[in-house]
CSV table of C-alpha atoms and ligand atoms in Angstrom, one decimal:
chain,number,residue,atom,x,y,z
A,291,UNK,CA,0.0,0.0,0.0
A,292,UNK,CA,0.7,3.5,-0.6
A,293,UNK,CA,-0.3,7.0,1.2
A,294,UNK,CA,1.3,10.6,2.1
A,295,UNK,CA,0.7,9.8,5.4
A,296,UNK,CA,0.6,7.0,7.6
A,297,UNK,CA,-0.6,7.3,11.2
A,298,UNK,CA,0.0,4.8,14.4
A,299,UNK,CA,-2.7,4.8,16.6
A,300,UNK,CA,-6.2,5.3,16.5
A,301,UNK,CA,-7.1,7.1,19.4
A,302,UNK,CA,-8.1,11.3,19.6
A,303,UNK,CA,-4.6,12.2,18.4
A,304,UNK,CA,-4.5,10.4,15.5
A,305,UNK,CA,-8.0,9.9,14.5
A,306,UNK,CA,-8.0,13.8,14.5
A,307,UNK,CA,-5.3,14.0,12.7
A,308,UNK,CA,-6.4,11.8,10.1
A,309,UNK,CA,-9.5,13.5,9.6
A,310,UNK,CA,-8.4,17.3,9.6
A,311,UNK,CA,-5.7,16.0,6.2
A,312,UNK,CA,-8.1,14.2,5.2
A,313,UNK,CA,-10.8,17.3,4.4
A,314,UNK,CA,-7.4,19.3,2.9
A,315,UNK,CA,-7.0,16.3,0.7
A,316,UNK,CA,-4.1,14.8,2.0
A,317,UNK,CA,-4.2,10.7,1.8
A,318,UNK,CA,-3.8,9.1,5.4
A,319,UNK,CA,-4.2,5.5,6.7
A,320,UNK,CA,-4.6,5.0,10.7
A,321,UNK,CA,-3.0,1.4,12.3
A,322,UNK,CA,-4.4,0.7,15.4
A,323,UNK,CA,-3.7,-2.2,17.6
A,324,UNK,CA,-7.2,-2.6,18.8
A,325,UNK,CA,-10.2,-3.1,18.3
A,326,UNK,CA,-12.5,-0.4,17.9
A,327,UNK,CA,-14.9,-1.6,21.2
A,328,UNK,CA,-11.7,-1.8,22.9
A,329,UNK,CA,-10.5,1.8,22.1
A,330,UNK,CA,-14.3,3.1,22.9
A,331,UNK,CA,-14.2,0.9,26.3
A,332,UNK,CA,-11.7,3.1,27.8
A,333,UNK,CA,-13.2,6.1,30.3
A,334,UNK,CA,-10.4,8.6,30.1
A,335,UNK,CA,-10.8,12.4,29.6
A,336,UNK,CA,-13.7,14.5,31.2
A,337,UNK,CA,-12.7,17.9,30.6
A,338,UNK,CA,-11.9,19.7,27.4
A,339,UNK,CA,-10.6,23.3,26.3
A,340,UNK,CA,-11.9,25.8,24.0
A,341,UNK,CA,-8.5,25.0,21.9
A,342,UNK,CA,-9.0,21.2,21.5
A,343,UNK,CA,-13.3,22.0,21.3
A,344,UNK,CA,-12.7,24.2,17.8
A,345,UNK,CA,-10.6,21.7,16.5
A,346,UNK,CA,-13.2,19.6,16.3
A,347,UNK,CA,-15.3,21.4,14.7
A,348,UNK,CA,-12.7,22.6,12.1
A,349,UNK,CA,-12.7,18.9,11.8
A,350,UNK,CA,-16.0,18.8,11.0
A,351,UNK,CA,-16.7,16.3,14.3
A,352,UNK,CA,-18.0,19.2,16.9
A,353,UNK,CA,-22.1,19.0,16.5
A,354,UNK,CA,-22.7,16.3,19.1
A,355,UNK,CA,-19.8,18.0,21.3
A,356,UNK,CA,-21.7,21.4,20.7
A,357,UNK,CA,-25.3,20.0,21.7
A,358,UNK,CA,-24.5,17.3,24.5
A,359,UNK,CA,-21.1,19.0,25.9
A,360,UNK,CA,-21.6,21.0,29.1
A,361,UNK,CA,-20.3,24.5,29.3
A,362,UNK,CA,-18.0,24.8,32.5
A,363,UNK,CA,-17.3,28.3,33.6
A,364,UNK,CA,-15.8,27.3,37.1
A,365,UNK,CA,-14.9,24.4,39.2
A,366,UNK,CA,-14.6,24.2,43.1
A,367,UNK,CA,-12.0,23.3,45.3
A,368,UNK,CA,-13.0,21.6,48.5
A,369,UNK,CA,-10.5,22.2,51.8
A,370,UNK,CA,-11.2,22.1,55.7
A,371,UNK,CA,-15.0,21.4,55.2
A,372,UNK,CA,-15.2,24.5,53.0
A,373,UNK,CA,-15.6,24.9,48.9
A,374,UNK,CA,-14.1,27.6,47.1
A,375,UNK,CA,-14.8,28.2,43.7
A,376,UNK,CA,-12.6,29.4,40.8
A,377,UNK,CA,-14.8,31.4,38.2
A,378,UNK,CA,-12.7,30.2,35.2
A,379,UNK,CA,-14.9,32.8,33.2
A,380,UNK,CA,-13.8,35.7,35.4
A,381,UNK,CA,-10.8,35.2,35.5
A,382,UNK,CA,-9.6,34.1,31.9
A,383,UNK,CA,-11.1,36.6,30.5
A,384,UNK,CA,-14.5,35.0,29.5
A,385,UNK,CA,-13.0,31.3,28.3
A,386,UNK,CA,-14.6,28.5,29.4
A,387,UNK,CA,-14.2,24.3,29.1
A,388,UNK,CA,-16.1,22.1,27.6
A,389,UNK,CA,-17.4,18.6,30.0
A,390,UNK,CA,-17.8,15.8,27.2
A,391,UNK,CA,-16.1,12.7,27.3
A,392,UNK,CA,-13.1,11.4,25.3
A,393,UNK,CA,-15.2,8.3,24.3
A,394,UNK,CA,-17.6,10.6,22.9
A,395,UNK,CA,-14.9,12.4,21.2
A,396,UNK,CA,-13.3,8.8,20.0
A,397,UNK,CA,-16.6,7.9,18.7
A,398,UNK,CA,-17.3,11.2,16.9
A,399,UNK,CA,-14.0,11.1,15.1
A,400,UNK,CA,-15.0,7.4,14.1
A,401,UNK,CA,-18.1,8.3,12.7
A,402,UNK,CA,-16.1,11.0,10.4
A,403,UNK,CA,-13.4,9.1,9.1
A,404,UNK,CA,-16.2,6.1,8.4
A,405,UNK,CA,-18.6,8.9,6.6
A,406,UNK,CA,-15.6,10.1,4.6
A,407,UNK,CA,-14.3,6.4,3.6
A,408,UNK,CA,-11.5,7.1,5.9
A,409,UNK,CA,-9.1,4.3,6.1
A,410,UNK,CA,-8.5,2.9,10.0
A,411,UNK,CA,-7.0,-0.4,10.1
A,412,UNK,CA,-7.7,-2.3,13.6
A,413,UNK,CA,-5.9,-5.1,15.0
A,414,UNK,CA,-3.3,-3.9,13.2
A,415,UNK,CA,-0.3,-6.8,14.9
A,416,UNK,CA,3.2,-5.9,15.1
A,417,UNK,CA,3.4,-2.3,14.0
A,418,UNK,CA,7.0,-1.2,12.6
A,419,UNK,CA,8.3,1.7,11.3
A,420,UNK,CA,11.1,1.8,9.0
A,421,UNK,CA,13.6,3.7,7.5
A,422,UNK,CA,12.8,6.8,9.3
A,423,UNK,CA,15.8,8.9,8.5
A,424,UNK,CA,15.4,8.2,4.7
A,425,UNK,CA,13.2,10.2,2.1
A,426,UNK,CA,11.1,6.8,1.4
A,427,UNK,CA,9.9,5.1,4.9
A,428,UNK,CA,7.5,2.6,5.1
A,429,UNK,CA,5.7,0.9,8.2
A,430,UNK,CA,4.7,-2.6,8.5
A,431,UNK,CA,1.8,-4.3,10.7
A,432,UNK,CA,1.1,-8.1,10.7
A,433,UNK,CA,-2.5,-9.2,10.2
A,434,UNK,CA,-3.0,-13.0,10.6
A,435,UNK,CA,-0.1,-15.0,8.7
A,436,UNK,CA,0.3,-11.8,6.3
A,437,UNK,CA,2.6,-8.6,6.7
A,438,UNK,CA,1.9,-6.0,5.2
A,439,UNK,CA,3.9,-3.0,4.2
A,440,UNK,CA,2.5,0.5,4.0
A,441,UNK,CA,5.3,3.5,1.8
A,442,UNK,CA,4.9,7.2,2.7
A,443,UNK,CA,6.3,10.0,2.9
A,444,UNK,CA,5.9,10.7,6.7
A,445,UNK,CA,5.0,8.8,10.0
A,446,UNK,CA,3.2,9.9,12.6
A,447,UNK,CA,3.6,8.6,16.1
A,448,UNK,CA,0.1,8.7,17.5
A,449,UNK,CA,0.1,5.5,19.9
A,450,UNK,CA,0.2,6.4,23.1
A,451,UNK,CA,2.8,6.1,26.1
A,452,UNK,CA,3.1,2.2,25.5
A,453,UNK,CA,3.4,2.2,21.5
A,454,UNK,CA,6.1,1.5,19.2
A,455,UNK,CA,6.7,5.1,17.6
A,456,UNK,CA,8.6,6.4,20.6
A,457,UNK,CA,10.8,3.0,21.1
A,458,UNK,CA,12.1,3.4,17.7
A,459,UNK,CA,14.0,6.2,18.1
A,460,UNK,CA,17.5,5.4,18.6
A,461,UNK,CA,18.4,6.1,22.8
A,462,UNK,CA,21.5,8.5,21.6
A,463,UNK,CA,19.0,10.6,20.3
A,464,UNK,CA,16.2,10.7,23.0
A,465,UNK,CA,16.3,12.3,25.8
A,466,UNK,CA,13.1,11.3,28.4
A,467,UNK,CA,12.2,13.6,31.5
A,468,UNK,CA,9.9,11.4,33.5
A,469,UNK,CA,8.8,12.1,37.5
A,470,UNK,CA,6.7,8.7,39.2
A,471,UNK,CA,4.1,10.1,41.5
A,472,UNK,CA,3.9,7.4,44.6
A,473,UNK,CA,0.2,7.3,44.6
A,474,UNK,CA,-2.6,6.6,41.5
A,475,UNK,CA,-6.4,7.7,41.2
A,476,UNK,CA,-9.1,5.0,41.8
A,477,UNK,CA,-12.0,6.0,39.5
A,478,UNK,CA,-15.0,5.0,39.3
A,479,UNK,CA,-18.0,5.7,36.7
A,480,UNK,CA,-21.9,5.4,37.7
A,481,UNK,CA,-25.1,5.9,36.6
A,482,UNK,CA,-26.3,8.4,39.0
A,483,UNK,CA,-26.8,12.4,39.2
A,484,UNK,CA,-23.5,14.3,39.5
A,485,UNK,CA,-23.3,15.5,43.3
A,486,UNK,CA,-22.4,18.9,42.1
A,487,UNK,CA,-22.9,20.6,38.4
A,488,UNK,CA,-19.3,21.8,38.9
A,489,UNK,CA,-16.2,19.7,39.4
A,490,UNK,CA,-15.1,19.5,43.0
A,491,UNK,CA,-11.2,19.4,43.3
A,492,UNK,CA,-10.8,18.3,46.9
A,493,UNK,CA,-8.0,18.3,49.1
A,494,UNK,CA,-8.2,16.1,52.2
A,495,UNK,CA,-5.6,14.7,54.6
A,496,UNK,CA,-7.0,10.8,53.6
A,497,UNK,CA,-6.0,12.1,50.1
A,498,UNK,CA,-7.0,14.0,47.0
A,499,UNK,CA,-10.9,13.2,45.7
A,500,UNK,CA,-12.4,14.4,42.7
A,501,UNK,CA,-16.2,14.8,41.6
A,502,UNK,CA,-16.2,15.0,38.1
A,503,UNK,CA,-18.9,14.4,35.2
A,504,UNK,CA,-20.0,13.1,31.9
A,505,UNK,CA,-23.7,14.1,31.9
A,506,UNK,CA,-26.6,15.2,34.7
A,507,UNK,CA,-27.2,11.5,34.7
A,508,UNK,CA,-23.6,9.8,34.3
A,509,UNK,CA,-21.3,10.7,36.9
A,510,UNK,CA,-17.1,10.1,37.3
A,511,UNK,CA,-15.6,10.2,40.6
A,512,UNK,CA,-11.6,9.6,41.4
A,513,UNK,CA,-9.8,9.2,44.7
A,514,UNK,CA,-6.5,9.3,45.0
A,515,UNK,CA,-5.0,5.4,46.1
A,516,UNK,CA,-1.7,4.4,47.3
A,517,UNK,CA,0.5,2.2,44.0
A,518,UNK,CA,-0.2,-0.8,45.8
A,519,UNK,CA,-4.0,-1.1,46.3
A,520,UNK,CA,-5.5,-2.9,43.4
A,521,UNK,CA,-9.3,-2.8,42.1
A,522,UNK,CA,-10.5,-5.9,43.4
A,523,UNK,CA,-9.4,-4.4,46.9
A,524,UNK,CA,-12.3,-1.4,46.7
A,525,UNK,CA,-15.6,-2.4,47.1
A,526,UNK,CA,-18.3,-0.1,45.4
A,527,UNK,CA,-19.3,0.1,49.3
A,528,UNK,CA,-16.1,1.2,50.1
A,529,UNK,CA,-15.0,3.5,47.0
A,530,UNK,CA,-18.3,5.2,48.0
A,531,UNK,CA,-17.6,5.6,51.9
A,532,UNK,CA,-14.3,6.7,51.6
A,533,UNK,CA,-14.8,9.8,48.7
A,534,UNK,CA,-17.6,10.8,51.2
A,535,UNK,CA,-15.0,11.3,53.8
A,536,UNK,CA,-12.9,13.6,51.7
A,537,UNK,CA,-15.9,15.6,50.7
A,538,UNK,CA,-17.4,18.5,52.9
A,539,UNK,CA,-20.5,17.4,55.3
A,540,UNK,CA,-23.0,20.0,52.6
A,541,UNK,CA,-21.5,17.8,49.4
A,542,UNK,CA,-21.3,14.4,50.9
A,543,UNK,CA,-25.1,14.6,52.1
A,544,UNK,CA,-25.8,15.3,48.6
A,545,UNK,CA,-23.8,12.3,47.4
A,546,UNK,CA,-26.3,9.7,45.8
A,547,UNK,CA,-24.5,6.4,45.4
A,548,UNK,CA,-25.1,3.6,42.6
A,549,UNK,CA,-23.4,0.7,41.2
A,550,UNK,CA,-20.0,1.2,39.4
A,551,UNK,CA,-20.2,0.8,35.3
A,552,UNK,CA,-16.1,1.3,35.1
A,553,UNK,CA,-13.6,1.2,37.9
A,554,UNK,CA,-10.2,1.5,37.0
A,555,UNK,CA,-6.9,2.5,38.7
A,556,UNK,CA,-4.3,5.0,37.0
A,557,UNK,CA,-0.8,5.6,38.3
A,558,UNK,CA,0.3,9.7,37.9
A,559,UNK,CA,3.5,10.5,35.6
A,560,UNK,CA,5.0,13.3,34.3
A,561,UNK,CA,6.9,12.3,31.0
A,562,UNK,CA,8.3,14.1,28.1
A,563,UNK,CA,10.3,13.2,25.8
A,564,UNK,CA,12.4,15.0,23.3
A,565,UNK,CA,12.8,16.0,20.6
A,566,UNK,CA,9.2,15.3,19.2
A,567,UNK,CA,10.5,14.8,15.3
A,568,UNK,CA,13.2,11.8,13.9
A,569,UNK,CA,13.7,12.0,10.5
A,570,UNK,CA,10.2,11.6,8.9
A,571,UNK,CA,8.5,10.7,12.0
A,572,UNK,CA,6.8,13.0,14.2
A,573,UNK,CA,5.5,11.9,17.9
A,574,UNK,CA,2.5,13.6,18.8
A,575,UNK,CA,0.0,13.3,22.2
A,576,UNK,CA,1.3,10.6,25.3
A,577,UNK,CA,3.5,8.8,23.0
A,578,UNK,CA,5.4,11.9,23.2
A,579,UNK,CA,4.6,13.2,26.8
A,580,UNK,CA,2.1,12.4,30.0
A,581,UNK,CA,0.7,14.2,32.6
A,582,UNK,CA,-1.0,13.7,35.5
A,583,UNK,CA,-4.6,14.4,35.3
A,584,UNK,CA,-5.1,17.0,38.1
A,585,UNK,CA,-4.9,19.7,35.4
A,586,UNK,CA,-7.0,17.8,32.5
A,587,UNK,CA,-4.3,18.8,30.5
A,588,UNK,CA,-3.3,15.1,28.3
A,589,UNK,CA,-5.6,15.2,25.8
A,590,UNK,CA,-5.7,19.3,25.7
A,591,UNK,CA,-1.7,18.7,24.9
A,592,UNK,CA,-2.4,16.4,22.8
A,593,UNK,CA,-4.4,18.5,20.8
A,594,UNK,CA,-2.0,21.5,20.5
A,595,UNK,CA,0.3,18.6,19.1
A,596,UNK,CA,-2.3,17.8,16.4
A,597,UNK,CA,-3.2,21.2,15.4
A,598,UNK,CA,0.6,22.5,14.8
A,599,UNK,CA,1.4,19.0,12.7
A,600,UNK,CA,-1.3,19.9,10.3
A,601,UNK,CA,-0.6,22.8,9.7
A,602,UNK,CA,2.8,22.3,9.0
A,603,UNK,CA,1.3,19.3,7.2
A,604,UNK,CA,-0.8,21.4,4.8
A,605,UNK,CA,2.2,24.3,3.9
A,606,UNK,CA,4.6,21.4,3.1
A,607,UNK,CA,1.8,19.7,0.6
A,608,UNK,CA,0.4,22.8,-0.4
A,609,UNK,CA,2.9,25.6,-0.2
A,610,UNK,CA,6.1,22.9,0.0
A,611,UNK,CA,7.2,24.8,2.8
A,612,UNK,CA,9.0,22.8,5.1
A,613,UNK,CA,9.0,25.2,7.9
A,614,UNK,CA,6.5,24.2,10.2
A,615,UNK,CA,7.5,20.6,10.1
A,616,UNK,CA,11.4,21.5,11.1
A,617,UNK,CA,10.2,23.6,14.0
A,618,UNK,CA,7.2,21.8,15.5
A,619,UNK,CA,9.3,20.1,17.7
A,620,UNK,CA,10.8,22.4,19.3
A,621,UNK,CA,7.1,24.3,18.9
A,622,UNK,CA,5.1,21.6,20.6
A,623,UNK,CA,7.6,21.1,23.0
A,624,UNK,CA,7.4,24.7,24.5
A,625,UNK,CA,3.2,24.6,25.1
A,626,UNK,CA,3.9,20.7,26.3
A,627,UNK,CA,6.3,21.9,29.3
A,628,UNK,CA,3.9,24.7,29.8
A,629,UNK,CA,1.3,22.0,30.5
A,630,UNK,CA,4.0,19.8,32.4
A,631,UNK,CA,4.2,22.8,35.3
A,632,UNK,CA,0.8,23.5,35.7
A,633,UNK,CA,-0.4,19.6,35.9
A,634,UNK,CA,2.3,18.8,38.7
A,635,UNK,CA,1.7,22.3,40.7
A,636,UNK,CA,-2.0,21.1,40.6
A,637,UNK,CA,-0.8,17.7,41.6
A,638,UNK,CA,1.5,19.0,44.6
A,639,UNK,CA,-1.0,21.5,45.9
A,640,UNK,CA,-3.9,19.0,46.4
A,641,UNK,CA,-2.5,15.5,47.2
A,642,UNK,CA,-1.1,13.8,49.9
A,643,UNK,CA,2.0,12.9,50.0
A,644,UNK,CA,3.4,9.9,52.1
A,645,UNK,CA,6.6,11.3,52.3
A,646,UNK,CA,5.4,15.0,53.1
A,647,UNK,CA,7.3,16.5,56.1
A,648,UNK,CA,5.5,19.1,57.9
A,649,UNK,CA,7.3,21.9,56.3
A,650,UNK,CA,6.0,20.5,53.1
A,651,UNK,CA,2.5,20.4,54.4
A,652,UNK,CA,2.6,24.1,55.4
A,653,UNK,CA,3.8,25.1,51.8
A,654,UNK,CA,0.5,23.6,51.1
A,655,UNK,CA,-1.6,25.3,53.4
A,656,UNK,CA,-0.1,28.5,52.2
A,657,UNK,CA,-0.1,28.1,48.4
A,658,UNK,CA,-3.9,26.6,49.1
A,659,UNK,CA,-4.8,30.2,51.0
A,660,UNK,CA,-2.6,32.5,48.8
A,661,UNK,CA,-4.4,31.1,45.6
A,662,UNK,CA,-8.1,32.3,47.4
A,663,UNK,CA,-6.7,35.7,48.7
A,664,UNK,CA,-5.0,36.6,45.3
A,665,UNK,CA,-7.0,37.3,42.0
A,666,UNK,CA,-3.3,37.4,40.2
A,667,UNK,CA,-3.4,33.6,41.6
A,668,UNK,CA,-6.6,32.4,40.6
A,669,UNK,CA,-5.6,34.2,37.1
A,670,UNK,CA,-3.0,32.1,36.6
A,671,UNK,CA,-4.8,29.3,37.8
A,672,UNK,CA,-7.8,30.3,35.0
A,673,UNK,CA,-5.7,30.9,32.1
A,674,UNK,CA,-3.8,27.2,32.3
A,675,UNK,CA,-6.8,25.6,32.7
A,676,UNK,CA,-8.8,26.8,29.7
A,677,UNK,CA,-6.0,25.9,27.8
A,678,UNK,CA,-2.6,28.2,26.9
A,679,UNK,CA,-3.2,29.3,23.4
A,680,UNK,CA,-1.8,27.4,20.6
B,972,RFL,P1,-4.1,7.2,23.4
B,972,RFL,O1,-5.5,7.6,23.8
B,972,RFL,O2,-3.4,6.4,24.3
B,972,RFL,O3,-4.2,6.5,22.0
B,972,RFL,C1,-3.1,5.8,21.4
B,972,RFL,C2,-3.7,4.7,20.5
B,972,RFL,O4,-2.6,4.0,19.9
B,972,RFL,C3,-2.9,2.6,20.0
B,972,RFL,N1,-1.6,1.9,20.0
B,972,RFL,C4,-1.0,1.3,18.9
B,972,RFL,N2,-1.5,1.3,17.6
B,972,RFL,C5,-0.7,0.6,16.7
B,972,RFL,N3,0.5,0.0,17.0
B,972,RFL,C6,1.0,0.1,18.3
B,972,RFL,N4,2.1,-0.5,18.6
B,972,RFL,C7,0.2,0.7,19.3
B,972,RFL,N5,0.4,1.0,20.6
B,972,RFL,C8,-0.7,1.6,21.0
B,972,RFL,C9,-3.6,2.4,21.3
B,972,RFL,O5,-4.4,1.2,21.3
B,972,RFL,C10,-4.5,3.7,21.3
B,972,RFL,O6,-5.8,3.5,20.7
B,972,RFL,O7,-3.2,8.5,23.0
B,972,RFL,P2,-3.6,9.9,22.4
B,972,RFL,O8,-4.5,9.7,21.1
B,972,RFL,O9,-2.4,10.7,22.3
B,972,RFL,O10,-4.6,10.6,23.4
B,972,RFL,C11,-4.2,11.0,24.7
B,972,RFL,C12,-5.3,10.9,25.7
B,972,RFL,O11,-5.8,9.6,25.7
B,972,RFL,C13,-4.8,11.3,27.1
B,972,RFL,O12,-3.9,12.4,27.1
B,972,RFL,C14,-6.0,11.7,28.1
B,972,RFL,O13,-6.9,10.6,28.3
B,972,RFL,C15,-5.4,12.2,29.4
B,972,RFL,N6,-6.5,12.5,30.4
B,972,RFL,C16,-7.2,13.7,30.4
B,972,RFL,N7,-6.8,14.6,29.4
B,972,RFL,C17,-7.5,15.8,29.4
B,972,RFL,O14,-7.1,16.7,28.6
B,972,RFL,N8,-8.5,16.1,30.2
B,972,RFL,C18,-9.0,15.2,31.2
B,972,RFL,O15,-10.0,15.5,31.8
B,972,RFL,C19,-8.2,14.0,31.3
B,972,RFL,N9,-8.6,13.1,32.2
B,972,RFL,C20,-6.9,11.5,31.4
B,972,RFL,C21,-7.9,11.9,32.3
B,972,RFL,C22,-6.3,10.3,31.5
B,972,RFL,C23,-6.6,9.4,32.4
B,972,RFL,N10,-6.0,8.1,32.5
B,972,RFL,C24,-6.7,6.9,32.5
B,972,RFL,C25,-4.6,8.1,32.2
B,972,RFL,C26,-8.3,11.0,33.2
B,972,RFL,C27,-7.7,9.7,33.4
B,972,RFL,C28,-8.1,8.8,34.5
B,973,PHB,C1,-12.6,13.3,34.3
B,973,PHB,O1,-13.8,13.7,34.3
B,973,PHB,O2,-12.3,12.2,34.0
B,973,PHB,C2,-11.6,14.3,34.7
B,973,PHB,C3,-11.9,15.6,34.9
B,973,PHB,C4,-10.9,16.5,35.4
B,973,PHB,C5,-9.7,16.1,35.6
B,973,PHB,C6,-9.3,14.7,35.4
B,973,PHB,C7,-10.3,13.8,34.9
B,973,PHB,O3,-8.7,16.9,36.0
């Protein structure tokens, strides 16, 4: 087979991807590993940016997002029985984000590339790229007894933290920043009114909890879990009693309980790796860099990823100028570290760390009450969370 561009992974990053050169004209093909049921299983992202919410509708995918999504103009953040909220609106100059889930998103983007005769492989075994720092690389995948050899002219690195894009650039050139949080986030998704139309960020000494959404009827709700608790360990009963406890008395009264549809545990990492481009292939979303979720910034990152690769995509095809492809490394990279500080200062200010000494736990307290006594503060808190601009 033969295409301009050939694209591993099929989740948001490169599904997007695929569809926004697709509608300039450029030819694409997606590998994924997995199924499609199997990429749609997984709960992931709540939250998204204004950024990342126009690009799907430049991608012709944003008229479900635009009639289901909720429009989020603060969030809350519960300490010492108390909430405090942080008018997002206010205080980024009248952005918002948008609540609608990354399944939804996947789906959309399926929907499109199936509408437009888009071409997703699944199942796609063994995924290789090849001769990267040539002018003619090719990928291979293996389906069944058969392998199968794909030419283009680029390849984009779209799979994720555990793909294959990443691991095939050579070690002397990679250089990978990582930090291991010692703690992950038990969450759990039910089929029961949201406690709060807002999020509620909560800091507790039992450890960080967090009431998120999906819809008025389909809530998502995290604690945070020490590495070596496991999910058969937490009961629905218990998953339940224990988020109550980190919640203040006026939210956990509200708190109606129901049976878990998904409970998963996620360890937290900071990662980046650099540079973002070898030879013809370009790494874009967590194959390239991770964040912990306190900020909902992955998939946001991921998105500024997508939207600087197609442009520079479209001037090479259509203006063959090269420019944006040689600097989007070093261009993603600087919006991606951006991203990195503000998801581990969200991280640091409202977990609990096992290792804390008490001089640490005051630095807490007082970033915690300068953030509520300083508008500069909760500016800077605003502006990060409706997404840095592109
Ligand atoms: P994905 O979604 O991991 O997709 C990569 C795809 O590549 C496939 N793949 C391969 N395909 C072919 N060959 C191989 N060798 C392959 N290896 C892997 C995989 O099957 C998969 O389909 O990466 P992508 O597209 O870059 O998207 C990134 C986002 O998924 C991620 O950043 C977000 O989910 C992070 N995140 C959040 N981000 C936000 O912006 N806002 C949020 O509110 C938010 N909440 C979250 C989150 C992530 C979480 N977890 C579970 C880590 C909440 C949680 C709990
Ligand atoms: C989610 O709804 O899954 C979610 C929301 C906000 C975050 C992380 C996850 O910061």
């Amino acid at each position: 087979m033969k295409t301009q561009v050939c694209i591993i992974g099929g989740g948001p990053s490169g599904l997007m991807l695929s569809q926004l050169l697709h509608l300039k004209g450029i030819d694409n093909i997606v590998l994924e590993k997995h199924s499609r049921e199997y990429v749609l299983s997984r709960i992931r992202a709540g939250v998204l940016e204004h950024g990342f919410a126009k690009l799907m509708r430049e991608a012709q995918c944003g008229e479900r997002m635009d009639r289901e999504g909720e429009i989020h103009e603060g969030f809350f953040i519960a300490h010492q029985g108390r909430l405090n909220r942080v008018d997002l609106h206010r205080f980024s100059g009248g952005n918002s984000v948008v609540v609608y889930g990354q399944t939804e998103i996947t789906r959309d983007l399926y929907d499109a590339r199936d509408r437009m005769k888009g071409v997703v492989i699944h199942n796609a075994e063994d995924v290789q790229p090849h001769e990267l720092t040539s002018d003619r690389p090719y990928v291979t995948y293996r389906q069944g007894d058969d392998i199968v050899r794909i030419d283009c002219d680029f390849v984009i690195g779209a799979d994720g933290f555990h793909g294959v894009s990443r691991k095939s650039i050579p070690k002397t050139v990679l250089k990978e920043y990582e930090k291991v949080y010692p703690f992950g986030w038990l969450g759990v998704l039910s089929r029961t009114k949201p406690v709060s139309p807002e999020l509620i960020y909560a800091k507790h000494d039992r450890g960080f909890a967090l009431c998120s959404l999906r819809s008025q009827v389909l809530s998502r709700y995290y604690i945070q879990v020490p590495l070596t608790d496991t999910v058969e360990q937490w009961s629905d009963d218990a998953f339940w009693a224990e988020l109550k406890r980190r919640l203040p008395d006026e939210v956990s009264q509200q708190m109606i309980t129901g049976p878990s549809i998904e409970k998963s545990i996620a360890p937290l990492r900071s990662f980046v790796a650099e540079p973002m481009r070898y030879g013809q292939l370009f790494l874009a979303g967590d194959a390239a860099h991770i964040v912990p979720p306190t900020g909902a910034r992955g998939l946001n990152s991921a998105a500024s990823d997508i939207y600087y690769l197609y442009h520079a995509l479209v001037a090479h095809y259509q203006q063959k100028d090269s420019s944006g492809l040689d600097n989007y490394s070093a261009k993603a990279l600087a919006r991606v570290w951006k991203a990195q500080r503000f998801s581990w200062w969200m991280t640091s200010l409202l977990h609990t760390f096992p290792e804390a000494i008490d001089y640490d736990k005051k630095l807490q307290e007082v970033d915690l009450a300068y953030l509520f006594s300083s508008e500069a503060a909760q500016s800077s808190l605003a502006e990060n969370y409706v997404g840095l601009p592109f």
